[in-house]
Amino acid sequence: AGTGTFFVGGNWKCNGTKESITKLVSDLNSAKLESDVDVVVAPPFVYIDQVKSSLTDRIEIAAQNSWIGKGGAFTGEISVEQLKDIGCKWVILGHSERRHVIGEDNQFIGKKAAYALSQGLGVIACIGELLEEREAGKTFDVCYQQLKAFADAVPSWDNIVIAYEPVWAIGTGVVATPVQAQEVHVAVRDWLKNNVSAEVASKTRIIYGGSVNGGNCAELAKQEDIDGFLVGGASLKGPEFATIVNSVT
Ligand code: PEP
């Protein structure tokens, strides 16, 4: 970790019940968290209000998605305005499940990011290659294209955290090695330097996601360009999530 405040996000995905989330919030409220870490959790939309009213203010709340523009006649969507209204500070955009299961493309995701930023939400901007793309030697190209779509759409990187999440590592138990992750994080930082600015490259946090857990976080956190984590499965267990938060070096 070398850039800015260590950042750890918990992506709860489409998991939980009122009961299980009550327990998770209570475990998070009693966890000891290092003070110099930004900690964020992303509950499913329907539980955000419950979490906001019961979770310690030490932990901020992210949504897992947001609509591309102002709310209105968009059945089934949730607007950025509504997310702000219920206390969200962040939104995860471009997650691999939305890209590859739901079919969101680079341009659509870029526009969502621009709108969320324009309304004052922070964006956790996810990028990452499929296994077949890695095997074909296209990892950097894919990440650069995804980054370019964000860069083309957003006016400023001040409120963006980049999450590098290789798709083959998400929910699979196959974590990237510290060397594999660091290699891509450096490439992302270089891309920012060459295509946005040296200042943005040196200030933007690049976090890693994909099968991070209490056992593998410490080695990853030691890497110079890994500035935190986006955690799926292990974020559903309060004590383990706290271990990951506290892996800050
Ligand atoms: C994620 O969904 O962002 C993620 C990294 O999931 P997991 O930690 O379960 O691989």
PDB file of C-alpha atoms and ligand atoms in Angstrom:
ATOM      1  CA  ALA A   1       0.000   0.000   0.000  1.00  0.00           C
ATOM      2  CA  GLY A   2       1.479   3.317  -0.965  1.00  0.00           C
ATOM      3  CA  THR A   3      -1.187   5.744  -2.126  1.00  0.00           C
ATOM      4  CA  GLY A   4      -3.560   7.687   0.103  1.00  0.00           C
ATOM      5  CA  THR A   5      -5.654   6.187   2.866  1.00  0.00           C
ATOM      6  CA  PHE A   6      -6.075   2.407   2.680  1.00  0.00           C
ATOM      7  CA  PHE A   7      -9.588   1.668   1.401  1.00  0.00           C
ATOM      8  CA  VAL A   8     -11.563  -1.506   2.097  1.00  0.00           C
ATOM      9  CA  GLY A   9     -15.013  -2.091   0.661  1.00  0.00           C
ATOM     10  CA  GLY A  10     -17.358  -4.972   1.398  1.00  0.00           C
ATOM     11  CA  ASN A  11     -19.629  -5.937  -1.474  1.00  0.00           C
ATOM     12  CA  TRP A  12     -22.490  -7.952  -0.014  1.00  0.00           C
ATOM     13  CA  LYS A  13     -23.923  -8.608  -3.498  1.00  0.00           C
ATOM     14  CA  CYS A  14     -27.425 -10.124  -3.543  1.00  0.00           C
ATOM     15  CA  ASN A  15     -27.076 -11.748  -0.116  1.00  0.00           C
ATOM     16  CA  GLY A  16     -28.709 -11.416   3.265  1.00  0.00           C
ATOM     17  CA  THR A  17     -31.972 -11.191   5.135  1.00  0.00           C
ATOM     18  CA  LYS A  18     -33.131  -8.668   7.720  1.00  0.00           C
ATOM     19  CA  GLU A  19     -31.993 -11.156  10.331  1.00  0.00           C
ATOM     20  CA  SER A  20     -28.553 -11.997   8.924  1.00  0.00           C
ATOM     21  CA  ILE A  21     -27.847  -8.333   8.238  1.00  0.00           C
ATOM     22  CA  THR A  22     -28.780  -7.395  11.812  1.00  0.00           C
ATOM     23  CA  LYS A  23     -26.137  -9.857  12.988  1.00  0.00           C
ATOM     24  CA  LEU A  24     -23.523  -8.652  10.476  1.00  0.00           C
ATOM     25  CA  VAL A  25     -24.087  -5.003  11.462  1.00  0.00           C
ATOM     26  CA  SER A  26     -23.772  -5.874  15.120  1.00  0.00           C
ATOM     27  CA  ASP A  27     -20.488  -7.735  14.453  1.00  0.00           C
ATOM     28  CA  LEU A  28     -19.161  -4.761  12.470  1.00  0.00           C
ATOM     29  CA  ASN A  29     -20.217  -2.326  15.192  1.00  0.00           C
ATOM     30  CA  SER A  30     -18.241  -4.236  17.788  1.00  0.00           C
ATOM     31  CA  ALA A  31     -15.187  -4.896  15.588  1.00  0.00           C
ATOM     32  CA  LYS A  32     -11.965  -3.051  16.291  1.00  0.00           C
ATOM     33  CA  LEU A  33     -10.993  -1.265  13.071  1.00  0.00           C
ATOM     34  CA  GLU A  34      -7.692   0.501  12.482  1.00  0.00           C
ATOM     35  CA  SER A  35      -8.363   4.222  12.380  1.00  0.00           C
ATOM     36  CA  ASP A  36      -6.393   5.051   9.237  1.00  0.00           C
ATOM     37  CA  VAL A  37      -8.553   3.021   6.846  1.00  0.00           C
ATOM     38  CA  ASP A  38     -11.571   4.089   4.815  1.00  0.00           C
ATOM     39  CA  VAL A  39     -14.183   1.387   5.360  1.00  0.00           C
ATOM     40  CA  VAL A  40     -17.280   1.035   3.195  1.00  0.00           C
ATOM     41  CA  VAL A  41     -19.970  -1.635   2.896  1.00  0.00           C
ATOM     42  CA  ALA A  42     -22.383  -2.153   0.025  1.00  0.00           C
ATOM     43  CA  PRO A  43     -25.627  -3.828   1.127  1.00  0.00           C
ATOM     44  CA  PRO A  44     -28.380  -4.788  -1.322  1.00  0.00           C
ATOM     45  CA  PHE A  45     -30.572  -1.745  -2.046  1.00  0.00           C
ATOM     46  CA  VAL A  46     -33.499  -2.992   0.033  1.00  0.00           C
ATOM     47  CA  TYR A  47     -31.383  -3.192   3.192  1.00  0.00           C
ATOM     48  CA  ILE A  48     -29.472   0.080   2.842  1.00  0.00           C
ATOM     49  CA  ASP A  49     -31.896   1.961   5.064  1.00  0.00           C
ATOM     50  CA  GLN A  50     -31.724  -0.716   7.766  1.00  0.00           C
ATOM     51  CA  VAL A  51     -27.924  -0.685   7.623  1.00  0.00           C
ATOM     52  CA  LYS A  52     -27.677   3.102   7.584  1.00  0.00           C
ATOM     53  CA  SER A  53     -29.811   3.390  10.710  1.00  0.00           C
ATOM     54  CA  SER A  54     -28.014   0.660  12.675  1.00  0.00           C
ATOM     55  CA  LEU A  55     -24.367   0.710  11.521  1.00  0.00           C
ATOM     56  CA  THR A  56     -21.692   2.840  13.145  1.00  0.00           C
ATOM     57  CA  ASP A  57     -20.897   6.061  11.251  1.00  0.00           C
ATOM     58  CA  ARG A  58     -17.295   4.827  11.188  1.00  0.00           C
ATOM     59  CA  ILE A  59     -18.305   2.766   8.164  1.00  0.00           C
ATOM     60  CA  GLU A  60     -19.710   4.429   5.048  1.00  0.00           C
ATOM     61  CA  ILE A  61     -22.314   2.969   2.749  1.00  0.00           C
ATOM     62  CA  ALA A  62     -22.071   2.217  -0.950  1.00  0.00           C
ATOM     63  CA  ALA A  63     -24.747   1.102  -3.366  1.00  0.00           C
ATOM     64  CA  GLN A  64     -23.992  -1.766  -5.740  1.00  0.00           C
ATOM     65  CA  ASN A  65     -25.344   0.051  -8.802  1.00  0.00           C
ATOM     66  CA  SER A  66     -27.124   3.261  -9.788  1.00  0.00           C
ATOM     67  CA  TRP A  67     -29.207   4.565 -12.664  1.00  0.00           C
ATOM     68  CA  ILE A  68     -27.447   6.401 -15.480  1.00  0.00           C
ATOM     69  CA  GLY A  69     -29.226   9.732 -15.007  1.00  0.00           C
ATOM     70  CA  LYS A  70     -31.878  11.556 -13.053  1.00  0.00           C
ATOM     71  CA  GLY A  71     -34.678   9.375 -11.698  1.00  0.00           C
ATOM     72  CA  GLY A  72     -38.122   9.218 -13.263  1.00  0.00           C
ATOM     73  CA  ALA A  73     -39.893   6.757 -15.543  1.00  0.00           C
ATOM     74  CA  PHE A  74     -37.305   3.942 -15.286  1.00  0.00           C
ATOM     75  CA  THR A  75     -39.137   0.984 -13.797  1.00  0.00           C
ATOM     76  CA  GLY A  76     -37.021  -1.088 -11.463  1.00  0.00           C
ATOM     77  CA  GLU A  77     -34.102   1.342 -11.308  1.00  0.00           C
ATOM     78  CA  ILE A  78     -32.694   3.237  -8.323  1.00  0.00           C
ATOM     79  CA  SER A  79     -31.470   6.794  -8.836  1.00  0.00           C
ATOM     80  CA  VAL A  80     -28.362   8.487  -7.526  1.00  0.00           C
ATOM     81  CA  GLU A  81     -30.641  11.099  -5.934  1.00  0.00           C
ATOM     82  CA  GLN A  82     -32.399   8.353  -3.966  1.00  0.00           C
ATOM     83  CA  LEU A  83     -29.111   6.806  -2.896  1.00  0.00           C
ATOM     84  CA  LYS A  84     -27.935  10.165  -1.585  1.00  0.00           C
ATOM     85  CA  ASP A  85     -31.267  10.679   0.145  1.00  0.00           C
ATOM     86  CA  ILE A  86     -30.849   7.497   2.189  1.00  0.00           C
ATOM     87  CA  GLY A  87     -27.254   8.243   3.117  1.00  0.00           C
ATOM     88  CA  CYS A  88     -25.036   6.509   0.550  1.00  0.00           C
ATOM     89  CA  LYS A  89     -21.621   8.044  -0.045  1.00  0.00           C
ATOM     90  CA  TRP A  90     -20.405   5.648  -2.743  1.00  0.00           C
ATOM     91  CA  VAL A  91     -21.550   3.456  -5.605  1.00  0.00           C
ATOM     92  CA  ILE A  92     -19.841   0.416  -7.106  1.00  0.00           C
ATOM     93  CA  LEU A  93     -19.932   0.638 -10.913  1.00  0.00           C
ATOM     94  CA  GLY A  94     -18.659  -1.717 -13.573  1.00  0.00           C
ATOM     95  CA  HIS A  95     -18.601  -4.775 -11.334  1.00  0.00           C
ATOM     96  CA  SER A  96     -17.886  -7.904 -13.389  1.00  0.00           C
ATOM     97  CA  GLU A  97     -21.265  -9.388 -12.533  1.00  0.00           C
ATOM     98  CA  ARG A  98     -22.956  -6.350 -14.060  1.00  0.00           C
ATOM     99  CA  ARG A  99     -20.643  -6.411 -17.077  1.00  0.00           C
ATOM    100  CA  HIS A 100     -20.734 -10.134 -17.786  1.00  0.00           C
ATOM    101  CA  VAL A 101     -23.976 -11.416 -16.252  1.00  0.00           C
ATOM    102  CA  ILE A 102     -26.220  -8.380 -16.830  1.00  0.00           C
ATOM    103  CA  GLY A 103     -24.466  -7.143 -19.988  1.00  0.00           C
ATOM    104  CA  GLU A 104     -23.505  -3.556 -19.123  1.00  0.00           C
ATOM    105  CA  ASP A 105     -20.911  -2.172 -21.533  1.00  0.00           C
ATOM    106  CA  ASN A 106     -18.008   0.225 -21.075  1.00  0.00           C
ATOM    107  CA  GLN A 107     -19.843   3.268 -22.373  1.00  0.00           C
ATOM    108  CA  PHE A 108     -22.957   2.711 -20.253  1.00  0.00           C
ATOM    109  CA  ILE A 109     -20.808   2.262 -17.154  1.00  0.00           C
ATOM    110  CA  GLY A 110     -18.811   5.402 -17.954  1.00  0.00           C
ATOM    111  CA  LYS A 111     -21.976   7.436 -18.199  1.00  0.00           C
ATOM    112  CA  LYS A 112     -23.233   6.062 -14.897  1.00  0.00           C
ATOM    113  CA  ALA A 113     -19.949   7.048 -13.264  1.00  0.00           C
ATOM    114  CA  ALA A 114     -20.136  10.571 -14.646  1.00  0.00           C
ATOM    115  CA  TYR A 115     -23.679  11.027 -13.385  1.00  0.00           C
ATOM    116  CA  ALA A 116     -22.965   9.621  -9.929  1.00  0.00           C
ATOM    117  CA  LEU A 117     -19.922  11.910  -9.562  1.00  0.00           C
ATOM    118  CA  SER A 118     -21.904  14.917 -10.768  1.00  0.00           C
ATOM    119  CA  GLN A 119     -24.316  14.382  -7.883  1.00  0.00           C
ATOM    120  CA  GLY A 120     -21.569  13.956  -5.292  1.00  0.00           C
ATOM    121  CA  LEU A 121     -21.347  10.182  -4.906  1.00  0.00           C
ATOM    122  CA  GLY A 122     -17.913   8.580  -4.851  1.00  0.00           C
ATOM    123  CA  VAL A 123     -17.403   5.855  -7.444  1.00  0.00           C
ATOM    124  CA  ILE A 124     -15.710   2.503  -6.941  1.00  0.00           C
ATOM    125  CA  ALA A 125     -14.854   1.882 -10.586  1.00  0.00           C
ATOM    126  CA  CYS A 126     -14.305  -1.816 -11.299  1.00  0.00           C
ATOM    127  CA  ILE A 127     -12.170  -3.207 -14.081  1.00  0.00           C
ATOM    128  CA  GLY A 128     -10.695  -6.608 -14.818  1.00  0.00           C
ATOM    129  CA  GLU A 129     -10.118  -9.297 -17.408  1.00  0.00           C
ATOM    130  CA  LEU A 130     -11.769 -12.654 -18.019  1.00  0.00           C
ATOM    131  CA  LEU A 131      -9.692 -15.824 -17.754  1.00  0.00           C
ATOM    132  CA  GLU A 132      -9.683 -16.268 -21.525  1.00  0.00           C
ATOM    133  CA  GLU A 133      -8.499 -12.688 -21.948  1.00  0.00           C
ATOM    134  CA  ARG A 134      -5.635 -13.280 -19.508  1.00  0.00           C
ATOM    135  CA  GLU A 135      -4.699 -16.506 -21.264  1.00  0.00           C
ATOM    136  CA  ALA A 136      -4.714 -14.679 -24.601  1.00  0.00           C
ATOM    137  CA  GLY A 137      -2.305 -12.073 -23.217  1.00  0.00           C
ATOM    138  CA  LYS A 138      -4.948  -9.326 -23.292  1.00  0.00           C
ATOM    139  CA  THR A 139      -5.096  -8.421 -19.602  1.00  0.00           C
ATOM    140  CA  PHE A 140      -3.590  -4.958 -19.972  1.00  0.00           C
ATOM    141  CA  ASP A 141      -5.544  -4.145 -23.148  1.00  0.00           C
ATOM    142  CA  VAL A 142      -8.860  -5.042 -21.533  1.00  0.00           C
ATOM    143  CA  CYS A 143      -8.102  -3.028 -18.410  1.00  0.00           C
ATOM    144  CA  TYR A 144      -6.966  -0.049 -20.494  1.00  0.00           C
ATOM    145  CA  GLN A 145     -10.168  -0.092 -22.551  1.00  0.00           C
ATOM    146  CA  GLN A 146     -12.256  -0.189 -19.395  1.00  0.00           C
ATOM    147  CA  LEU A 147     -10.202   2.635 -17.879  1.00  0.00           C
ATOM    148  CA  LYS A 148     -10.504   4.698 -21.053  1.00  0.00           C
ATOM    149  CA  ALA A 149     -14.293   4.441 -20.934  1.00  0.00           C
ATOM    150  CA  PHE A 150     -14.241   5.902 -17.422  1.00  0.00           C
ATOM    151  CA  ALA A 151     -11.659   8.531 -18.390  1.00  0.00           C
ATOM    152  CA  ASP A 152     -13.621   9.615 -21.464  1.00  0.00           C
ATOM    153  CA  ALA A 153     -16.770  10.100 -19.383  1.00  0.00           C
ATOM    154  CA  VAL A 154     -15.660  11.672 -16.097  1.00  0.00           C
ATOM    155  CA  PRO A 155     -14.570  15.264 -15.591  1.00  0.00           C
ATOM    156  CA  SER A 156     -12.438  14.508 -12.542  1.00  0.00           C
ATOM    157  CA  TRP A 157     -10.864  11.534 -10.761  1.00  0.00           C
ATOM    158  CA  ASP A 158     -11.009  13.168  -7.320  1.00  0.00           C
ATOM    159  CA  ASN A 159     -13.813  10.957  -6.062  1.00  0.00           C
ATOM    160  CA  ILE A 160     -12.943   7.673  -7.779  1.00  0.00           C
ATOM    161  CA  VAL A 161     -11.331   4.556  -6.373  1.00  0.00           C
ATOM    162  CA  ILE A 162     -10.306   1.994  -8.993  1.00  0.00           C
ATOM    163  CA  ALA A 163     -10.942  -1.656  -8.154  1.00  0.00           C
ATOM    164  CA  TYR A 164      -8.894  -4.142 -10.170  1.00  0.00           C
ATOM    165  CA  GLU A 165     -10.849  -7.371 -10.024  1.00  0.00           C
ATOM    166  CA  PRO A 166      -9.731 -10.147 -12.358  1.00  0.00           C
ATOM    167  CA  VAL A 167     -12.940 -11.976 -13.222  1.00  0.00           C
ATOM    168  CA  TRP A 168     -11.310 -15.390 -12.798  1.00  0.00           C
ATOM    169  CA  ALA A 169     -10.603 -14.509  -9.169  1.00  0.00           C
ATOM    170  CA  ILE A 170     -14.067 -13.283  -8.202  1.00  0.00           C
ATOM    171  CA  GLY A 171     -15.984 -15.735  -6.058  1.00  0.00           C
ATOM    172  CA  THR A 172     -13.736 -18.596  -7.173  1.00  0.00           C
ATOM    173  CA  GLY A 173     -11.322 -18.969  -4.274  1.00  0.00           C
ATOM    174  CA  VAL A 174      -8.515 -18.411  -6.813  1.00  0.00           C
ATOM    175  CA  VAL A 175      -6.872 -15.223  -5.580  1.00  0.00           C
ATOM    176  CA  ALA A 176      -4.376 -13.383  -7.777  1.00  0.00           C
ATOM    177  CA  THR A 177      -0.863 -13.724  -6.415  1.00  0.00           C
ATOM    178  CA  PRO A 178       0.577 -10.533  -4.916  1.00  0.00           C
ATOM    179  CA  VAL A 179       2.910 -10.348  -7.933  1.00  0.00           C
ATOM    180  CA  GLN A 180       0.071 -10.781 -10.444  1.00  0.00           C
ATOM    181  CA  ALA A 181      -2.031  -8.103  -8.753  1.00  0.00           C
ATOM    182  CA  GLN A 182       0.864  -5.682  -8.295  1.00  0.00           C
ATOM    183  CA  GLU A 183       1.794  -6.040 -11.976  1.00  0.00           C
ATOM    184  CA  VAL A 184      -1.656  -4.904 -13.118  1.00  0.00           C
ATOM    185  CA  HIS A 185      -1.895  -2.158 -10.481  1.00  0.00           C
ATOM    186  CA  VAL A 186       1.371  -0.681 -11.768  1.00  0.00           C
ATOM    187  CA  ALA A 187       0.069  -0.887 -15.333  1.00  0.00           C
ATOM    188  CA  VAL A 188      -3.131   0.900 -14.295  1.00  0.00           C
ATOM    189  CA  ARG A 189      -1.131   3.630 -12.583  1.00  0.00           C
ATOM    190  CA  ASP A 190       1.077   4.036 -15.643  1.00  0.00           C
ATOM    191  CA  TRP A 191      -1.997   4.257 -17.844  1.00  0.00           C
ATOM    192  CA  LEU A 192      -3.377   7.039 -15.640  1.00  0.00           C
ATOM    193  CA  LYS A 193      -0.047   8.846 -15.795  1.00  0.00           C
ATOM    194  CA  ASN A 194       0.127   8.646 -19.585  1.00  0.00           C
ATOM    195  CA  ASN A 195      -3.545   9.265 -20.337  1.00  0.00           C
ATOM    196  CA  VAL A 196      -4.905  11.404 -17.502  1.00  0.00           C
ATOM    197  CA  SER A 197      -2.151  13.080 -15.495  1.00  0.00           C
ATOM    198  CA  ALA A 198       0.790  12.378 -13.229  1.00  0.00           C
ATOM    199  CA  GLU A 199      -1.157  13.899 -10.361  1.00  0.00           C
ATOM    200  CA  VAL A 200      -4.159  11.599 -10.812  1.00  0.00           C
ATOM    201  CA  ALA A 201      -1.807   8.615 -11.147  1.00  0.00           C
ATOM    202  CA  SER A 202      -0.092   9.451  -7.888  1.00  0.00           C
ATOM    203  CA  LYS A 203      -3.273  10.179  -5.921  1.00  0.00           C
ATOM    204  CA  THR A 204      -5.794   7.592  -7.123  1.00  0.00           C
ATOM    205  CA  ARG A 205      -6.202   4.549  -4.942  1.00  0.00           C
ATOM    206  CA  ILE A 206      -6.152   1.234  -6.777  1.00  0.00           C
ATOM    207  CA  ILE A 207      -7.676  -1.563  -4.729  1.00  0.00           C
ATOM    208  CA  TYR A 208      -7.666  -5.290  -5.465  1.00  0.00           C
ATOM    209  CA  GLY A 209     -10.676  -7.610  -5.473  1.00  0.00           C
ATOM    210  CA  GLY A 210     -11.096 -11.315  -6.092  1.00  0.00           C
ATOM    211  CA  SER A 211     -11.186 -13.982  -3.379  1.00  0.00           C
ATOM    212  CA  VAL A 212      -9.516 -11.765  -0.768  1.00  0.00           C
ATOM    213  CA  ASN A 213      -9.869 -13.288   2.688  1.00  0.00           C
ATOM    214  CA  GLY A 214      -8.468 -13.079   6.185  1.00  0.00           C
ATOM    215  CA  GLY A 215      -5.635 -15.416   5.259  1.00  0.00           C
ATOM    216  CA  ASN A 216      -4.327 -13.846   2.055  1.00  0.00           C
ATOM    217  CA  CYS A 217      -4.920 -10.117   2.647  1.00  0.00           C
ATOM    218  CA  ALA A 218      -1.684  -9.353   4.506  1.00  0.00           C
ATOM    219  CA  GLU A 219       0.647 -10.437   1.691  1.00  0.00           C
ATOM    220  CA  LEU A 220      -1.403  -8.528  -0.884  1.00  0.00           C
ATOM    221  CA  ALA A 221      -1.525  -5.399   1.289  1.00  0.00           C
ATOM    222  CA  LYS A 222       2.274  -5.280   1.375  1.00  0.00           C
ATOM    223  CA  GLN A 223       2.424  -4.584  -2.355  1.00  0.00           C
ATOM    224  CA  GLU A 224       3.366  -1.003  -3.111  1.00  0.00           C
ATOM    225  CA  ASP A 225       0.462  -0.328  -5.482  1.00  0.00           C
ATOM    226  CA  ILE A 226      -2.320  -2.232  -3.695  1.00  0.00           C
ATOM    227  CA  ASP A 227      -4.116   0.521  -1.800  1.00  0.00           C
ATOM    228  CA  GLY A 228      -6.898  -1.582  -0.320  1.00  0.00           C
ATOM    229  CA  PHE A 229      -9.441  -4.230  -1.219  1.00  0.00           C
ATOM    230  CA  LEU A 230     -12.907  -4.845  -2.550  1.00  0.00           C
ATOM    231  CA  VAL A 231     -14.182  -7.921  -0.772  1.00  0.00           C
ATOM    232  CA  GLY A 232     -17.169 -10.073  -1.673  1.00  0.00           C
ATOM    233  CA  GLY A 233     -17.708 -13.362   0.169  1.00  0.00           C
ATOM    234  CA  ALA A 234     -15.451 -12.582   3.123  1.00  0.00           C
ATOM    235  CA  SER A 235     -17.267  -9.283   3.753  1.00  0.00           C
ATOM    236  CA  LEU A 236     -20.313 -11.235   4.935  1.00  0.00           C
ATOM    237  CA  LYS A 237     -18.387 -12.295   8.039  1.00  0.00           C
ATOM    238  CA  GLY A 238     -17.785  -9.345  10.373  1.00  0.00           C
ATOM    239  CA  PRO A 239     -14.635 -10.577  12.158  1.00  0.00           C
ATOM    240  CA  GLU A 240     -12.968 -11.673   8.903  1.00  0.00           C
ATOM    241  CA  PHE A 241     -13.832  -8.378   7.215  1.00  0.00           C
ATOM    242  CA  ALA A 242     -12.246  -6.590  10.175  1.00  0.00           C
ATOM    243  CA  THR A 243      -9.077  -8.670   9.713  1.00  0.00           C
ATOM    244  CA  ILE A 244      -8.939  -7.510   6.101  1.00  0.00           C
ATOM    245  CA  VAL A 245      -9.474  -3.866   7.102  1.00  0.00           C
ATOM    246  CA  ASN A 246      -6.691  -4.208   9.654  1.00  0.00           C
ATOM    247  CA  SER A 247      -4.235  -5.648   7.113  1.00  0.00           C
ATOM    248  CA  VAL A 248      -3.254  -2.032   6.332  1.00  0.00           C
ATOM    249  CA  THR A 249       0.511  -1.696   6.438  1.00  0.00           C
TER     250      THR A 249
HETATM  251  C1  PEP B   1     -16.436  -8.851  -5.550  1.00  0.00           C
HETATM  252  O1  PEP B   1     -17.563  -9.232  -5.778  1.00  0.00           O
HETATM  253  O2  PEP B   1     -16.149  -7.664  -5.749  1.00  0.00           O
HETATM  254  C2  PEP B   1     -15.462  -9.826  -5.049  1.00  0.00           C
HETATM  255  C3  PEP B   1     -14.207  -9.490  -5.029  1.00  0.00           C
HETATM  256  O3  PEP B   1     -15.940 -11.056  -4.636  1.00  0.00           O
HETATM  257  P1  PEP B   1     -15.123 -12.201  -3.830  1.00  0.00           P
HETATM  258  O4  PEP B   1     -14.330 -11.519  -2.768  1.00  0.00           O
HETATM  259  O5  PEP B   1     -16.188 -13.097  -3.264  1.00  0.00           O
HETATM  260  O6  PEP B   1     -14.246 -12.883  -4.828  1.00  0.00           O
END
